[in-house]
CSV table of C-alpha atoms and ligand atoms in Angstrom, one decimal:
chain,number,residue,atom,x,y,z
V,22,MET,CA,54.9,-41.1,-20.1
V,23,THR,CA,57.9,-42.3,-22.7
V,24,THR,CA,61.3,-42.2,-21.1
V,25,THR,CA,64.4,-42.2,-23.2
V,26,TYR,CA,68.1,-42.2,-23.1
V,27,LYS,CA,71.1,-41.2,-25.2
V,28,GLU,CA,73.7,-43.8,-26.5
V,29,GLU,CA,76.9,-43.9,-28.5
V,30,LYS,CA,76.7,-46.5,-31.2
V,31,LYS,CA,79.4,-48.0,-33.4
V,32,CYS,CA,78.2,-48.4,-36.8
V,33,ALA,CA,78.5,-52.0,-37.7
V,34,VAL,CA,79.3,-51.1,-41.4
V,35,CYS,CA,81.5,-48.1,-41.3
V,36,GLY,CA,82.8,-48.3,-37.9
V,37,ASN,CA,82.1,-44.6,-37.0
V,38,THR,CA,80.2,-43.5,-34.0
V,39,SER,CA,77.4,-41.4,-33.6
V,40,LYS,CA,74.6,-40.8,-30.8
V,41,HIS,CA,70.8,-42.1,-30.8
V,42,THR,CA,68.0,-42.1,-28.7
V,43,GLY,CA,66.6,-45.2,-27.0
V,44,ILE,CA,63.3,-45.9,-25.4
V,45,ILE,CA,63.3,-47.1,-21.7
V,46,SER,CA,59.9,-47.4,-21.3
V,47,THR,CA,56.6,-46.1,-22.9
V,48,ASN,CA,52.9,-46.9,-22.8
V,49,ALA,CA,49.9,-47.5,-24.9
V,50,PHE,CA,46.4,-46.4,-24.1
V,51,GLY,CA,43.5,-47.4,-26.3
V,52,SER,CA,43.1,-49.8,-29.3
V,53,PRO,CA,45.8,-50.2,-32.1
V,54,ASP,CA,44.8,-49.1,-35.5
V,55,LEU,CA,43.6,-52.1,-38.0
V,56,ASP,CA,47.2,-52.3,-39.4
V,57,THR,CA,48.4,-52.8,-35.7
V,58,ARG,CA,49.6,-49.2,-35.5
V,59,PRO,CA,50.0,-48.6,-31.6
V,60,PRO,CA,47.9,-45.9,-29.7
V,61,GLN,CA,49.9,-43.0,-27.9
V,62,MET,CA,52.5,-42.8,-26.3
V,63,LYS,CA,54.2,-45.7,-28.0
V,64,ARG,CA,52.8,-44.4,-31.6
V,65,SER,CA,54.9,-41.1,-31.1
V,66,THR,CA,58.1,-43.3,-30.7
V,67,ILE,CA,58.4,-44.2,-33.9
V,68,ASP,CA,61.4,-42.3,-34.8
V,69,MET,CA,63.2,-44.0,-32.3
V,70,TRP,CA,62.6,-47.5,-33.9
V,71,ILE,CA,65.2,-47.2,-36.3
V,72,GLN,CA,68.8,-45.6,-36.3
V,73,THR,CA,70.7,-44.0,-39.4
V,74,CYS,CA,74.7,-43.7,-39.4
V,75,PRO,CA,75.3,-40.2,-40.4
V,76,SER,CA,78.5,-41.3,-42.1
V,77,CYS,CA,77.6,-44.3,-44.3
V,78,GLY,CA,73.7,-44.1,-44.2
V,79,TYR,CA,73.3,-47.6,-42.7
V,80,CYS,CA,69.7,-48.0,-41.3
V,81,ALA,CA,68.8,-50.5,-38.9
V,82,PRO,CA,66.9,-50.8,-35.4
V,83,ASP,CA,70.5,-50.8,-34.0
V,84,ILE,CA,73.2,-49.8,-36.3
V,85,SER,CA,75.8,-51.8,-34.2
V,86,GLU,CA,74.3,-55.1,-35.2
V,87,GLN,CA,75.5,-56.4,-38.6
V,88,ILE,CA,72.9,-57.7,-40.9
V,89,GLU,CA,73.8,-60.4,-43.6
V,90,LYS,CA,75.0,-58.4,-46.8
V,91,SER,CA,74.2,-55.3,-45.1
V,92,SER,CA,77.5,-53.6,-46.0
V,93,GLU,CA,77.2,-54.5,-49.8
V,94,VAL,CA,73.6,-53.1,-49.8
V,95,VAL,CA,74.5,-49.9,-47.9
V,96,ARG,CA,77.0,-49.0,-50.5
V,97,SER,CA,74.6,-49.7,-53.6
V,98,ASP,CA,73.4,-46.9,-55.8
V,99,SER,CA,69.8,-48.0,-55.2
V,100,TYR,CA,70.3,-47.7,-51.6
V,101,GLN,CA,71.8,-44.5,-51.5
V,102,ARG,CA,69.0,-43.2,-53.9
V,103,GLN,CA,66.4,-44.5,-51.6
V,104,LEU,CA,68.3,-42.7,-48.5
V,105,ASN,CA,67.9,-39.4,-50.1
V,106,ASN,CA,64.8,-39.9,-52.2
V,107,PRO,CA,62.8,-36.5,-52.0
V,108,GLU,CA,59.6,-38.4,-52.6
V,109,PHE,CA,59.4,-39.6,-49.0
V,110,PRO,CA,59.9,-37.9,-45.6
V,111,LYS,CA,63.2,-38.7,-44.0
V,112,LEU,CA,62.1,-41.0,-41.5
V,113,ALA,CA,60.3,-42.9,-44.1
V,114,ASN,CA,63.6,-43.4,-46.2
V,115,ALA,CA,65.3,-44.8,-43.0
V,116,PHE,CA,62.6,-47.5,-42.9
V,117,LEU,CA,62.5,-48.0,-46.6
V,118,CYS,CA,66.4,-48.5,-46.5
V,119,PHE,CA,66.2,-51.0,-43.8
V,120,SER,CA,63.5,-53.0,-45.9
V,121,LEU,CA,66.1,-53.0,-48.5
V,122,ILE,CA,68.5,-54.6,-46.3
V,123,GLN,CA,66.1,-57.2,-45.2
V,124,GLU,CA,64.9,-58.0,-48.7
V,125,SER,CA,68.5,-58.7,-49.6
V,126,ALA,CA,68.8,-61.1,-46.6
V,127,GLY,CA,65.7,-62.7,-47.9
V,128,GLU,CA,63.6,-61.8,-44.8
V,129,TYR,CA,60.6,-60.6,-46.5
V,130,ALA,CA,58.1,-60.6,-43.7
V,131,ARG,CA,60.4,-58.1,-41.9
V,132,ALA,CA,61.1,-56.2,-45.0
V,133,GLY,CA,57.0,-55.6,-45.4
V,134,TRP,CA,56.7,-54.6,-41.7
V,135,ALA,CA,59.6,-52.0,-42.2
V,136,CYS,CA,57.4,-50.7,-45.4
V,137,ILE,CA,54.3,-50.4,-43.1
V,138,HIS,CA,56.4,-48.4,-40.6
V,139,ALA,CA,57.6,-46.2,-43.4
V,140,ALA,CA,53.9,-45.8,-44.4
V,141,TRP,CA,53.1,-44.6,-40.7
V,142,SER,CA,55.9,-42.0,-40.7
V,143,CYS,CA,54.4,-40.9,-44.4
V,144,ASP,CA,50.9,-40.6,-42.6
V,145,ASP,CA,52.5,-38.4,-39.7
V,146,ASP,CA,53.8,-36.2,-42.4
V,147,GLY,CA,50.6,-35.8,-44.3
V,148,SER,CA,52.4,-37.5,-47.4
V,149,ASP,CA,49.2,-39.4,-48.9
V,150,ALA,CA,50.8,-40.4,-52.0
V,151,ALA,CA,53.9,-41.7,-50.4
V,152,ALA,CA,52.2,-43.7,-47.9
V,153,GLN,CA,50.4,-45.5,-50.5
V,154,LYS,CA,53.7,-46.3,-52.3
V,155,CYS,CA,54.8,-47.7,-49.1
V,156,ARG,CA,51.8,-49.7,-48.7
V,157,MET,CA,52.0,-51.2,-52.2
V,158,LYS,CA,55.7,-52.1,-51.4
V,159,ALA,CA,54.5,-53.8,-48.2
V,160,VAL,CA,51.8,-55.9,-50.1
V,161,THR,CA,54.6,-57.1,-52.8
V,162,LEU,CA,56.9,-58.2,-50.0
V,163,PHE,CA,54.3,-60.0,-48.0
V,164,GLN,CA,53.3,-61.9,-50.9
V,165,ARG,CA,57.2,-63.0,-51.4
V,166,ALA,CA,56.9,-64.1,-47.8
V,167,LYS,CA,54.1,-66.2,-48.2
V,168,GLU,CA,55.6,-67.6,-51.3
V,169,ASN,CA,58.9,-68.3,-49.1
V,170,GLY,CA,56.9,-69.8,-46.2
V,171,GLN,CA,57.4,-66.9,-43.9
V,172,ARG,CA,54.6,-65.9,-41.8
V,173,PHE,CA,54.0,-61.7,-41.2
V,174,ALA,CA,51.3,-62.1,-38.8
V,175,GLU,CA,50.7,-64.3,-35.7
V,176,GLN,CA,47.1,-64.9,-35.3
V,177,ALA,CA,44.8,-66.8,-37.3
V,178,GLY,CA,43.2,-64.4,-40.1
V,179,ALA,CA,45.4,-61.5,-39.0
V,180,GLU,CA,47.7,-61.8,-42.3
V,181,GLU,CA,44.3,-61.6,-44.5
V,182,ALA,CA,42.9,-58.8,-42.5
V,183,LEU,CA,46.4,-56.7,-42.6
V,184,MET,CA,46.7,-57.7,-46.4
V,185,VAL,CA,43.2,-56.4,-47.0
V,186,ASP,CA,43.9,-53.0,-45.2
V,187,LEU,CA,46.9,-52.6,-47.1
V,188,LEU,CA,45.2,-53.0,-50.4
V,189,ARG,CA,42.4,-50.9,-49.3
V,190,ARG,CA,44.8,-48.0,-48.1
V,191,SER,CA,47.0,-48.0,-51.1
V,192,GLY,CA,43.8,-47.9,-53.5
V,193,GLN,CA,43.8,-51.3,-54.9
V,194,PHE,CA,40.2,-51.9,-54.0
V,195,GLU,CA,39.4,-54.9,-56.6
V,196,LEU,CA,42.2,-56.9,-55.0
V,197,ALA,CA,41.2,-56.0,-51.6
V,198,ILE,CA,37.7,-57.3,-52.2
V,199,ARG,CA,39.3,-60.5,-53.8
V,200,THR,CA,41.4,-61.2,-50.9
V,201,CYS,CA,38.4,-60.5,-48.6
V,202,ASP,CA,36.5,-63.1,-50.2
V,203,ASP,CA,39.4,-65.7,-50.5
V,204,GLY,CA,39.9,-65.1,-46.6
V,205,LEU,CA,36.1,-65.8,-45.8
V,206,LYS,CA,36.1,-69.0,-48.1
V,207,LYS,CA,39.2,-70.2,-46.0
V,208,LYS,CA,37.6,-69.6,-42.8
V,209,ALA,CA,34.2,-71.4,-44.0
V,210,ARG,CA,36.4,-74.2,-45.1
V,211,GLU,CA,38.1,-74.3,-41.8
V,212,ASN,CA,34.7,-74.1,-39.9
V,213,TYR,CA,33.3,-77.0,-42.0
V,214,LEU,CA,36.4,-79.2,-41.5
V,215,ARG,CA,36.2,-78.4,-37.7
V,216,TYR,CA,32.4,-79.2,-37.7
V,217,PHE,CA,33.2,-82.8,-39.4
V,218,ALA,CA,36.2,-83.3,-36.9
V,219,ILE,CA,33.7,-82.6,-33.8
V,220,SER,CA,30.9,-84.8,-35.6
V,221,GLU,CA,33.5,-87.5,-35.9
V,222,ASN,CA,34.6,-87.3,-32.3
V,223,THR,CA,30.8,-87.4,-31.2
V,224,TYR,CA,30.3,-90.8,-32.8
L,5,ZN,ZN1,78.0,-46.0,-40.9
């Protein structure tokens, strides 16, 4: 069961207050999807993972907290266009706006994850084309994360697995296969190095 509470939040960008729903507790039974999407009940709490200020449109997990450069980004035309983009469901726009803020702050891994959450909300809405676009954005942002030395998954091999899943689900099959091959080569090289490390220790 999921339990929630209502809370008044003062927007860190415009200072206006609005009411939002927070999660006290939830649960997850079963396995997550390949791209880590949790099973129910947590799966259905996605609309509570992001808040939108009804006055200025600031989107963040907690709009009372300021994020670097957020005031500037929220007031930009590209942000306001994304907030009201009719190509995406409302919830996806909120995650995509949060992604823009994180991208401006140079937090590419977080920006990529916001795009994955946007894709999940498109999946729920049955908006396949919109979901594909979100996953393509996530791929670009995760590539930038890598270039900037930011990790976007903790476990070994998880980044490659996530990337392959994103590429597959955004229809970029050739790139998905290439990424898969590179991942396997990396794994083979790690095993090879480990074997020699063990051999050296043995003698
Ligand atoms: Zn605001």
